[in-house]
PDB file of C-alpha atoms and ligand atoms in Angstrom:
ATOM      1  CA  MET A  39     -21.994  -3.597  47.088  1.00 43.00           C
ATOM      2  CA  THR A  40     -18.267  -4.403  47.872  1.00 45.00           C
ATOM      3  CA  GLN A  41     -17.656  -7.157  50.749  1.00 47.00           C
ATOM      4  CA  PRO A  42     -16.476  -6.212  54.099  1.00 47.00           C
ATOM      5  CA  ALA A  43     -12.698  -5.739  54.222  1.00 48.00           C
ATOM      6  CA  ARG A  44     -12.018  -8.447  56.598  1.00 54.00           C
ATOM      7  CA  ASP A  45     -13.293 -10.995  53.900  1.00 62.00           C
ATOM      8  CA  LEU A  46     -10.770 -10.085  51.438  1.00 63.00           C
ATOM      9  CA  ASP A  47      -7.416 -11.079  51.051  1.00 65.00           C
ATOM     10  CA  PHE A  48      -4.432  -8.693  50.185  1.00 66.00           C
ATOM     11  CA  LEU A  49      -4.334  -9.166  46.505  1.00 64.00           C
ATOM     12  CA  THR A  50      -8.110  -9.028  46.102  1.00 60.00           C
ATOM     13  CA  ALA A  51      -8.270  -5.769  48.212  1.00 63.00           C
ATOM     14  CA  CYS A  52      -5.611  -4.228  45.804  1.00 59.00           C
ATOM     15  CA  ALA A  53      -7.722  -5.253  42.746  1.00 62.00           C
ATOM     16  CA  ALA A  54     -10.771  -3.876  44.429  1.00 58.00           C
ATOM     17  CA  LEU A  55      -8.974  -0.350  45.009  1.00 59.00           C
ATOM     18  CA  GLU A  56      -7.420  -0.330  41.530  1.00 61.00           C
ATOM     19  CA  TRP A  57     -11.230  -0.855  40.152  1.00 52.00           C
ATOM     20  CA  MET A  58     -12.614   1.926  42.379  1.00 54.00           C
ATOM     21  CA  VAL A  59      -9.887   4.396  41.326  1.00 53.00           C
ATOM     22  CA  GLU A  60     -10.483   3.324  37.582  1.00 50.00           C
ATOM     23  CA  LEU A  61     -14.229   4.401  38.097  1.00 51.00           C
ATOM     24  CA  GLY A  62     -13.194   7.738  39.581  1.00 52.00           C
ATOM     25  CA  ALA A  63     -13.017   7.307  43.182  1.00 58.00           C
ATOM     26  CA  ASP A  64     -10.385   9.733  44.406  1.00 60.00           C
ATOM     27  CA  ALA A  65     -11.309  10.035  48.190  1.00 61.00           C
ATOM     28  CA  ALA A  66     -11.644   7.496  50.998  1.00 60.00           C
ATOM     29  CA  VAL A  67     -15.037   7.702  52.602  1.00 54.00           C
ATOM     30  CA  THR A  68     -16.639   5.147  54.604  1.00 51.00           C
ATOM     31  CA  ASP A  69     -19.819   2.918  53.601  1.00 51.00           C
ATOM     32  CA  THR A  70     -22.306   4.748  55.406  1.00 52.00           C
ATOM     33  CA  PRO A  71     -22.368   8.376  56.202  1.00 51.00           C
ATOM     34  CA  VAL A  72     -21.475   9.279  59.614  1.00 50.00           C
ATOM     35  CA  ASP A  73     -23.162  11.835  61.842  1.00 53.00           C
ATOM     36  CA  CYS A  74     -20.619  13.788  63.223  1.00 43.00           C
ATOM     37  CA  TYR A  75     -23.029  15.967  65.669  1.00 50.00           C
ATOM     38  CA  ALA A  76     -24.716  12.715  66.920  1.00 56.00           C
ATOM     39  CA  LEU A  77     -20.662  11.235  67.252  1.00 49.00           C
ATOM     40  CA  ALA A  78     -19.705  14.476  69.364  1.00 50.00           C
ATOM     41  CA  GLU A  79     -22.770  14.101  71.623  1.00 54.00           C
ATOM     42  CA  SER A  80     -22.210  10.472  72.240  1.00 53.00           C
ATOM     43  CA  LEU A  81     -18.645  11.177  72.940  1.00 48.00           C
ATOM     44  CA  ALA A  82     -18.935  14.336  75.162  1.00 52.00           C
ATOM     45  CA  PRO A  83     -18.390  13.419  78.933  1.00 50.00           C
ATOM     46  CA  LYS A  84     -21.649  13.300  81.019  1.00 50.00           C
ATOM     47  CA  ALA A  85     -21.916  15.452  83.712  1.00 49.00           C
ATOM     48  CA  PRO A  86     -22.865  13.420  86.890  1.00 46.00           C
ATOM     49  CA  ALA A  87     -26.256  13.900  87.734  1.00 44.00           C
ATOM     50  CA  ALA A  88     -26.679  16.843  90.328  1.00 43.00           C
ATOM     51  CA  PRO A  89     -28.478  15.035  93.604  1.00 42.00           C
ATOM     52  CA  VAL A  90     -31.769  16.456  94.101  1.00 41.00           C
ATOM     53  CA  ALA A  91     -32.266  17.647  97.561  1.00 40.00           C
ATOM     54  CA  GLU A  92     -35.819  16.310  98.908  1.00 41.00           C
ATOM     55  CA  GLY A  93     -38.270  19.328  98.576  1.00 40.00           C
ATOM     56  CA  ARG A  94     -36.209  21.566  96.310  1.00 42.00           C
ATOM     57  CA  ALA A  95     -36.185  22.167  92.630  1.00 44.00           C
ATOM     58  CA  PRO A  96     -33.590  20.031  90.758  1.00 44.00           C
ATOM     59  CA  VAL A  97     -30.461  22.118  89.589  1.00 43.00           C
ATOM     60  CA  ALA A  98     -30.622  23.370  86.063  1.00 45.00           C
ATOM     61  CA  PRO A  99     -27.698  21.549  84.139  1.00 44.00           C
ATOM     62  CA  ARG A 100     -24.680  23.887  83.394  1.00 46.00           C
ATOM     63  CA  ALA A 101     -23.986  25.296  79.999  1.00 44.00           C
ATOM     64  CA  PRO A 102     -21.208  23.452  78.269  1.00 43.00           C
ATOM     65  CA  LEU A 103     -17.720  24.949  78.779  1.00 48.00           C
ATOM     66  CA  PRO A 104     -16.357  26.679  75.834  1.00 48.00           C
ATOM     67  CA  VAL A 105     -13.811  24.472  73.600  1.00 51.00           C
ATOM     68  CA  GLU A 106     -10.126  24.967  74.900  1.00 63.00           C
ATOM     69  CA  GLY A 107      -7.668  26.660  72.292  1.00 74.00           C
ATOM     70  CA  PRO A 108      -7.212  29.919  70.200  1.00 83.00           C
ATOM     71  CA  ASP A 109     -10.173  30.870  67.900  1.00 91.00           C
ATOM     72  CA  PRO A 110      -8.978  29.604  64.560  1.00 92.00           C
ATOM     73  CA  VAL A 111     -10.327  32.644  62.730  1.00 94.00           C
ATOM     74  CA  GLU A 112      -8.632  34.784  65.265  1.00 95.00           C
ATOM     75  CA  SER A 113      -5.268  33.003  64.793  1.00 96.00           C
ATOM     76  CA  ALA A 114      -5.458  33.226  60.683  1.00 97.00           C
ATOM     77  CA  ARG A 115      -5.841  37.034  60.904  1.00 97.00           C
ATOM     78  CA  ALA A 116      -3.005  37.285  63.636  1.00 97.00           C
ATOM     79  CA  GLU A 117      -0.918  35.057  61.063  1.00 97.00           C
ATOM     80  CA  ALA A 118      -1.865  36.615  57.760  1.00 98.00           C
ATOM     81  CA  ALA A 119      -0.986  40.014  59.516  1.00 98.00           C
ATOM     82  CA  ARG A 120       2.136  39.161  60.627  1.00 98.00           C
ATOM     83  CA  ALA A 121       3.181  37.871  56.639  1.00 98.00           C
ATOM     84  CA  HIS A 122       5.204  41.005  54.989  1.00 98.00           C
ATOM     85  CA  ASP A 123       5.632  39.510  51.701  1.00 98.00           C
ATOM     86  CA  LEU A 124       4.149  36.750  49.518  1.00 98.00           C
ATOM     87  CA  ASP A 125       6.832  34.094  50.610  1.00 98.00           C
ATOM     88  CA  ALA A 126       6.053  34.939  54.210  1.00 98.00           C
ATOM     89  CA  LEU A 127       2.272  34.510  53.465  1.00 98.00           C
ATOM     90  CA  ARG A 128       2.835  31.087  51.683  1.00 98.00           C
ATOM     91  CA  ALA A 129       4.816  29.833  54.848  1.00 98.00           C
ATOM     92  CA  ALA A 130       2.190  31.348  57.215  1.00 98.00           C
ATOM     93  CA  ILE A 131      -0.823  29.478  55.147  1.00 98.00           C
ATOM     94  CA  SER A 132       1.305  26.012  54.902  1.00 98.00           C
ATOM     95  CA  GLY A 133       1.985  26.373  58.822  1.00 97.00           C
ATOM     96  CA  PHE A 134      -1.569  26.971  59.605  1.00 97.00           C
ATOM     97  CA  ASP A 135      -3.372  24.209  61.699  1.00 96.00           C
ATOM     98  CA  GLY A 136      -6.640  25.563  62.104  1.00 96.00           C
ATOM     99  CA  CYS A 137      -8.445  24.145  59.206  1.00 97.00           C
ATOM    100  CA  GLU A 138      -9.121  20.434  59.161  1.00 96.00           C
ATOM    101  CA  LEU A 139      -8.880  20.251  55.374  1.00 98.00           C
ATOM    102  CA  LYS A 140      -5.182  20.388  55.849  1.00 97.00           C
ATOM    103  CA  LYS A 141      -5.337  16.884  57.023  1.00 96.00           C
ATOM    104  CA  GLY A 142      -6.549  15.376  54.085  1.00 96.00           C
ATOM    105  CA  ALA A 143      -4.492  17.089  51.527  1.00 97.00           C
ATOM    106  CA  ARG A 144      -1.565  16.176  49.536  1.00 97.00           C
ATOM    107  CA  ASN A 145      -0.320  20.010  49.132  1.00 98.00           C
ATOM    108  CA  THR A 146      -1.025  23.291  50.171  1.00 98.00           C
ATOM    109  CA  VAL A 147      -2.028  25.155  47.015  1.00 98.00           C
ATOM    110  CA  PHE A 148      -0.972  28.648  47.255  1.00 98.00           C
ATOM    111  CA  ALA A 149      -0.905  30.529  43.891  1.00 98.00           C
ATOM    112  CA  ASP A 150       0.544  30.572  40.282  1.00 98.00           C
ATOM    113  CA  GLY A 151       1.528  33.019  37.527  1.00 98.00           C
ATOM    114  CA  ASN A 152       3.071  36.317  37.882  1.00 98.00           C
ATOM    115  CA  PRO A 153       2.495  38.100  41.295  1.00 98.00           C
ATOM    116  CA  LYS A 154       2.599  41.397  39.509  1.00 98.00           C
ATOM    117  CA  ALA A 155       0.052  40.840  37.540  1.00 98.00           C
ATOM    118  CA  ARG A 156      -2.560  43.563  36.943  1.00 98.00           C
ATOM    119  CA  VAL A 157      -5.249  40.608  37.264  1.00 98.00           C
ATOM    120  CA  MET A 158      -5.683  38.329  40.013  1.00 99.00           C
ATOM    121  CA  ILE A 159      -8.128  35.601  39.600  1.00 99.00           C
ATOM    122  CA  VAL A 160      -9.590  34.051  42.618  1.00 98.00           C
ATOM    123  CA  GLY A 161     -11.006  30.084  42.524  1.00 98.00           C
ATOM    124  CA  GLU A 162     -12.802  28.010  44.805  1.00 98.00           C
ATOM    125  CA  ALA A 163     -10.367  25.238  45.844  1.00 98.00           C
ATOM    126  CA  PRO A 164      -7.880  22.709  44.832  1.00 98.00           C
ATOM    127  CA  GLY A 165      -9.325  19.686  42.984  1.00 97.00           C
ATOM    128  CA  ARG A 166      -7.372  16.104  42.502  1.00 97.00           C
ATOM    129  CA  ASP A 167      -4.864  17.433  39.985  1.00 97.00           C
ATOM    130  CA  GLU A 168      -4.240  20.771  41.876  1.00 98.00           C
ATOM    131  CA  ASP A 169      -3.789  18.983  45.157  1.00 98.00           C
ATOM    132  CA  GLN A 170      -1.254  16.287  43.444  1.00 98.00           C
ATOM    133  CA  GLN A 171       0.780  18.941  41.610  1.00 98.00           C
ATOM    134  CA  GLY A 172       0.486  21.729  44.396  1.00 98.00           C
ATOM    135  CA  LEU A 173      -1.003  24.417  41.828  1.00 98.00           C
ATOM    136  CA  PRO A 174      -4.313  26.189  41.229  1.00 98.00           C
ATOM    137  CA  PHE A 175      -6.317  25.459  37.989  1.00 98.00           C
ATOM    138  CA  VAL A 176      -4.036  22.898  36.346  1.00 98.00           C
ATOM    139  CA  GLY A 177      -6.909  20.276  35.434  1.00 97.00           C
ATOM    140  CA  ARG A 178      -9.675  20.244  32.756  1.00 97.00           C
ATOM    141  CA  ALA A 179     -11.151  23.426  34.110  1.00 98.00           C
ATOM    142  CA  GLY A 180      -7.718  25.332  34.285  1.00 98.00           C
ATOM    143  CA  HIS A 181      -6.717  24.351  30.822  1.00 98.00           C
ATOM    144  CA  LEU A 182     -10.280  26.041  29.827  1.00 98.00           C
ATOM    145  CA  LEU A 183      -9.496  29.068  32.253  1.00 98.00           C
ATOM    146  CA  ASP A 184      -5.998  29.325  30.311  1.00 98.00           C
ATOM    147  CA  ARG A 185      -7.613  29.301  26.757  1.00 98.00           C
ATOM    148  CA  MET A 186     -10.321  32.121  27.946  1.00 98.00           C
ATOM    149  CA  PHE A 187      -7.566  34.451  29.284  1.00 98.00           C
ATOM    150  CA  ALA A 188      -5.373  34.067  26.295  1.00 98.00           C
ATOM    151  CA  ALA A 189      -8.357  34.980  24.216  1.00 98.00           C
ATOM    152  CA  ILE A 190      -8.009  38.530  25.741  1.00 98.00           C
ATOM    153  CA  GLY A 191      -4.253  38.481  25.737  1.00 98.00           C
ATOM    154  CA  LEU A 192      -3.750  37.297  29.406  1.00 98.00           C
ATOM    155  CA  SER A 193      -1.641  34.369  30.646  1.00 98.00           C
ATOM    156  CA  ARG A 194      -0.035  33.098  33.756  1.00 98.00           C
ATOM    157  CA  THR A 195       3.336  32.403  32.303  1.00 98.00           C
ATOM    158  CA  SER A 196       3.714  36.154  30.781  1.00 98.00           C
ATOM    159  CA  PRO A 197       6.618  38.121  32.649  1.00 98.00           C
ATOM    160  CA  ASP A 198       4.820  41.164  31.448  1.00 98.00           C
ATOM    161  CA  PRO A 199       2.710  42.272  34.661  1.00 98.00           C
ATOM    162  CA  ALA A 200       0.320  44.155  31.845  1.00 98.00           C
ATOM    163  CA  SER A 201      -0.556  40.670  29.984  1.00 98.00           C
ATOM    164  CA  ALA A 202      -0.065  38.503  33.018  1.00 98.00           C
ATOM    165  CA  VAL A 203      -2.541  36.812  35.333  1.00 98.00           C
ATOM    166  CA  TYR A 204      -1.999  35.721  39.029  1.00 99.00           C
ATOM    167  CA  ILE A 205      -4.146  32.945  40.297  1.00 99.00           C
ATOM    168  CA  THR A 206      -5.196  31.762  43.761  1.00 98.00           C
ATOM    169  CA  ASN A 207      -8.223  29.995  45.394  1.00 98.00           C
ATOM    170  CA  VAL A 208     -10.357  30.914  48.570  1.00 98.00           C
ATOM    171  CA  LEU A 209      -9.314  27.471  50.170  1.00 98.00           C
ATOM    172  CA  PRO A 210      -5.409  26.146  49.753  1.00 98.00           C
ATOM    173  CA  TRP A 211      -6.372  22.643  50.610  1.00 98.00           C
ATOM    174  CA  ARG A 212      -9.026  20.435  48.721  1.00 98.00           C
ATOM    175  CA  PRO A 213     -11.969  19.593  50.157  1.00 97.00           C
ATOM    176  CA  PRO A 214     -12.748  15.815  50.263  1.00 96.00           C
ATOM    177  CA  GLY A 215     -14.498  14.576  47.249  1.00 94.00           C
ATOM    178  CA  ASN A 216     -14.413  17.917  45.742  1.00 94.00           C
ATOM    179  CA  ARG A 217     -17.394  18.877  47.990  1.00 96.00           C
ATOM    180  CA  ASP A 218     -18.343  22.531  48.084  1.00 96.00           C
ATOM    181  CA  PRO A 219     -16.328  24.648  50.659  1.00 97.00           C
ATOM    182  CA  GLU A 220     -18.260  25.261  54.102  1.00 97.00           C
ATOM    183  CA  PRO A 221     -19.098  28.847  55.247  1.00 97.00           C
ATOM    184  CA  ALA A 222     -16.687  28.017  58.392  1.00 97.00           C
ATOM    185  CA  GLU A 223     -13.800  27.041  55.944  1.00 98.00           C
ATOM    186  CA  ILE A 224     -14.093  30.145  53.960  1.00 98.00           C
ATOM    187  CA  ALA A 225     -14.723  32.549  56.869  1.00 97.00           C
ATOM    188  CA  MET A 226     -11.410  30.820  58.496  1.00 97.00           C
ATOM    189  CA  MET A 227      -9.213  31.498  55.369  1.00 98.00           C
ATOM    190  CA  LEU A 228     -10.598  34.471  54.509  1.00 98.00           C
ATOM    191  CA  PRO A 229      -7.945  36.629  56.432  1.00 98.00           C
ATOM    192  CA  PHE A 230      -5.091  34.985  54.114  1.00 98.00           C
ATOM    193  CA  LEU A 231      -7.162  35.502  50.904  1.00 98.00           C
ATOM    194  CA  SER A 232      -7.606  39.363  51.717  1.00 98.00           C
ATOM    195  CA  ARG A 233      -3.725  39.542  53.091  1.00 98.00           C
ATOM    196  CA  HIS A 234      -2.998  37.916  49.647  1.00 98.00           C
ATOM    197  CA  VAL A 235      -4.610  40.412  47.719  1.00 98.00           C
ATOM    198  CA  ALA A 236      -3.143  43.211  49.869  1.00 98.00           C
ATOM    199  CA  LEU A 237       0.206  41.741  49.137  1.00 98.00           C
ATOM    200  CA  ALA A 238      -0.107  40.956  45.280  1.00 98.00           C
ATOM    201  CA  ASP A 239      -1.684  44.547  44.972  1.00 98.00           C
ATOM    202  CA  PRO A 240      -3.770  43.726  41.410  1.00 98.00           C
ATOM    203  CA  ASP A 241      -5.366  46.503  39.601  1.00 98.00           C
ATOM    204  CA  VAL A 242      -8.619  44.279  39.410  1.00 98.00           C
ATOM    205  CA  ILE A 243      -9.832  40.830  40.728  1.00 98.00           C
ATOM    206  CA  VAL A 244     -11.904  38.068  38.814  1.00 99.00           C
ATOM    207  CA  LEU A 245     -14.017  36.200  41.370  1.00 98.00           C
ATOM    208  CA  MET A 246     -14.517  32.574  39.754  1.00 98.00           C
ATOM    209  CA  GLY A 247     -17.893  31.000  41.032  1.00 98.00           C
ATOM    210  CA  ASN A 248     -19.760  31.205  44.005  1.00 98.00           C
ATOM    211  CA  ALA A 249     -17.230  30.458  46.381  1.00 98.00           C
ATOM    212  CA  ALA A 250     -15.128  33.363  45.319  1.00 98.00           C
ATOM    213  CA  CYS A 251     -18.129  35.454  45.602  1.00 98.00           C
ATOM    214  CA  ALA A 252     -19.264  34.346  49.201  1.00 98.00           C
ATOM    215  CA  ALA A 253     -15.654  34.997  50.468  1.00 98.00           C
ATOM    216  CA  ALA A 254     -14.893  38.211  48.404  1.00 98.00           C
ATOM    217  CA  LEU A 255     -18.479  39.749  48.432  1.00 98.00           C
ATOM    218  CA  GLY A 256     -20.186  37.751  51.266  1.00 98.00           C
ATOM    219  CA  ARG A 257     -22.921  37.008  48.393  1.00 97.00           C
ATOM    220  CA  ARG A 258     -23.878  34.168  46.437  1.00 96.00           C
ATOM    221  CA  GLY A 259     -25.835  33.726  42.934  1.00 97.00           C
ATOM    222  CA  ILE A 260     -23.160  33.893  40.432  1.00 98.00           C
ATOM    223  CA  LEU A 261     -25.516  33.514  37.459  1.00 98.00           C
ATOM    224  CA  ARG A 262     -26.951  36.809  38.948  1.00 98.00           C
ATOM    225  CA  LEU A 263     -23.676  38.316  40.126  1.00 98.00           C
ATOM    226  CA  ARG A 264     -21.803  37.690  36.842  1.00 98.00           C
ATOM    227  CA  GLY A 265     -20.840  40.312  34.414  1.00 98.00           C
ATOM    228  CA  THR A 266     -21.387  43.209  37.047  1.00 98.00           C
ATOM    229  CA  TRP A 267     -18.475  44.913  38.401  1.00 98.00           C
ATOM    230  CA  ALA A 268     -18.325  45.035  42.081  1.00 98.00           C
ATOM    231  CA  GLU A 269     -15.740  46.118  44.732  1.00 98.00           C
ATOM    232  CA  ALA A 270     -13.878  43.447  46.718  1.00 98.00           C
ATOM    233  CA  PHE A 271     -10.939  44.014  49.182  1.00 98.00           C
ATOM    234  CA  GLY A 272     -10.889  47.617  48.009  1.00 98.00           C
ATOM    235  CA  ARG A 273     -10.517  47.239  44.369  1.00 98.00           C
ATOM    236  CA  PRO A 274     -12.758  46.475  41.260  1.00 98.00           C
ATOM    237  CA  ALA A 275     -13.971  42.871  41.226  1.00 98.00           C
ATOM    238  CA  LEU A 276     -15.482  41.249  38.371  1.00 98.00           C
ATOM    239  CA  PRO A 277     -17.564  37.795  38.993  1.00 98.00           C
ATOM    240  CA  MET A 278     -17.721  35.318  36.658  1.00 98.00           C
ATOM    241  CA  THR A 279     -18.985  31.661  36.119  1.00 98.00           C
ATOM    242  CA  HIS A 280     -16.581  29.237  37.133  1.00 98.00           C
ATOM    243  CA  PRO A 281     -14.455  27.161  34.051  1.00 98.00           C
ATOM    244  CA  ALA A 282     -15.908  23.922  35.713  1.00 98.00           C
ATOM    245  CA  TYR A 283     -19.572  25.188  35.140  1.00 98.00           C
ATOM    246  CA  LEU A 284     -18.614  26.037  31.593  1.00 98.00           C
ATOM    247  CA  LEU A 285     -17.382  22.545  30.804  1.00 98.00           C
ATOM    248  CA  ARG A 286     -20.588  21.409  32.183  1.00 97.00           C
ATOM    249  CA  GLN A 287     -22.847  24.156  30.335  1.00 98.00           C
ATOM    250  CA  PRO A 288     -21.357  25.128  27.279  1.00 97.00           C
ATOM    251  CA  GLN A 289     -23.925  27.412  26.395  1.00 97.00           C
ATOM    252  CA  ALA A 290     -23.062  29.856  29.303  1.00 98.00           C
ATOM    253  CA  LYS A 291     -19.696  30.226  27.271  1.00 98.00           C
ATOM    254  CA  ARG A 292     -21.110  33.200  25.316  1.00 98.00           C
ATOM    255  CA  GLU A 293     -21.808  35.190  28.760  1.00 98.00           C
ATOM    256  CA  ALA A 294     -18.393  34.528  29.733  1.00 98.00           C
ATOM    257  CA  TRP A 295     -16.846  35.898  26.725  1.00 98.00           C
ATOM    258  CA  ALA A 296     -18.825  39.298  27.420  1.00 98.00           C
ATOM    259  CA  ASP A 297     -17.519  39.327  30.610  1.00 98.00           C
ATOM    260  CA  LEU A 298     -13.848  38.474  29.465  1.00 98.00           C
ATOM    261  CA  LEU A 299     -14.414  41.580  26.880  1.00 98.00           C
ATOM    262  CA  SER A 300     -15.741  43.577  29.802  1.00 98.00           C
ATOM    263  CA  LEU A 301     -12.379  42.996  31.927  1.00 98.00           C
ATOM    264  CA  ARG A 302     -10.460  43.760  28.592  1.00 98.00           C
ATOM    265  CA  ALA A 303     -12.225  46.876  28.017  1.00 98.00           C
ATOM    266  CA  ARG A 304     -11.371  47.525  31.966  1.00 98.00           C
ATOM    267  CA  LEU A 305      -7.996  46.944  31.698  1.00 98.00           C
ATOM    268  CA  ASP A 306      -7.375  49.060  28.800  1.00 97.00           C
ATOM    269  CA  THR A 307      -9.095  51.987  30.146  1.00 96.00           C
ATOM    270  CA  LEU A 308      -7.677  51.711  33.929  1.00 86.00           C
ATOM    271  CA  PRO A 309      -4.426  53.429  34.151  1.00 79.00           C
ATOM    272  CA  GLY A 310      -2.024  50.232  34.531  1.00 76.00           C
TER     273      GLY A 310
HETATM  274  N1  LIG B 441     -11.232  24.969  40.449  1.00 69.95           N
HETATM  275  C1  LIG B 441     -10.831  25.835  41.410  1.00 69.95           C
HETATM  276  O1  LIG B 441     -11.604  26.724  41.867  1.00 69.95           O
HETATM  277  N2  LIG B 441      -9.444  26.131  41.746  1.00 69.95           N
HETATM  278  C2  LIG B 441      -8.560  25.309  41.220  1.00 69.95           C
HETATM  279  O2  LIG B 441      -7.382  25.534  41.659  1.00 69.95           O
HETATM  280  C3  LIG B 441      -9.212  24.114  40.530  1.00 69.95           C
HETATM  281  C4  LIG B 441     -10.106  23.933  40.079  1.00 69.95           C
END
């Protein structure tokens, strides 16, 4: 257990921090979990007790007033609809303040690859490397993703739309400690993803993992969904296991390879 911060001098604190980073810590959290629901309740202004007139039934407490301010999902929809090209969409997402994740992120991660590609890959959310570099899939999982798609002749650096991929994520900001995206965060950013697909206009979409399937298909259970073509945003979509999962479970690469071949066959038969 580390000592309380007040007992540390500056240099010891720096050394302790360096040691934690060395061990893999990459997000600042508190020593003990905070129950935000309890906190919100304890901070909420208390309504003065209603005077109870003698002989009358007490007045029922009023329902809490709705939170002031625009609904963030509605704002996201309006902002996304106003974006008429990918640059405008990137600016709209960077300027969107409805999602708390933005406050803890270094960068807004919009996309990488060739926006004219026939294939658009949708991942989950930036991790530490992506947050640092401002690009999707640039860490270990990203290197595997590049190798997987290279094996069927596709690359994010190809200038030819027929052999290129375009890559984005459901969330443009890194969740703290790489936790799973919450349903509310996915719902909030979905209008931007939907507009992103419409503007990039790919022939097919690859949904990498559960968060992408939850956003695009409204379904989870990637091990059941993978390999079966579905429809998302009005176009063919192939759910696949996420490369981060394949790094942990290398035996699943055999099925991922079958999925890549299915994608290759679809591209070869679909008019491009
Ligand atoms: N995992 C994702 O889903 N997306 C990234 O950009 C990086 C890792």
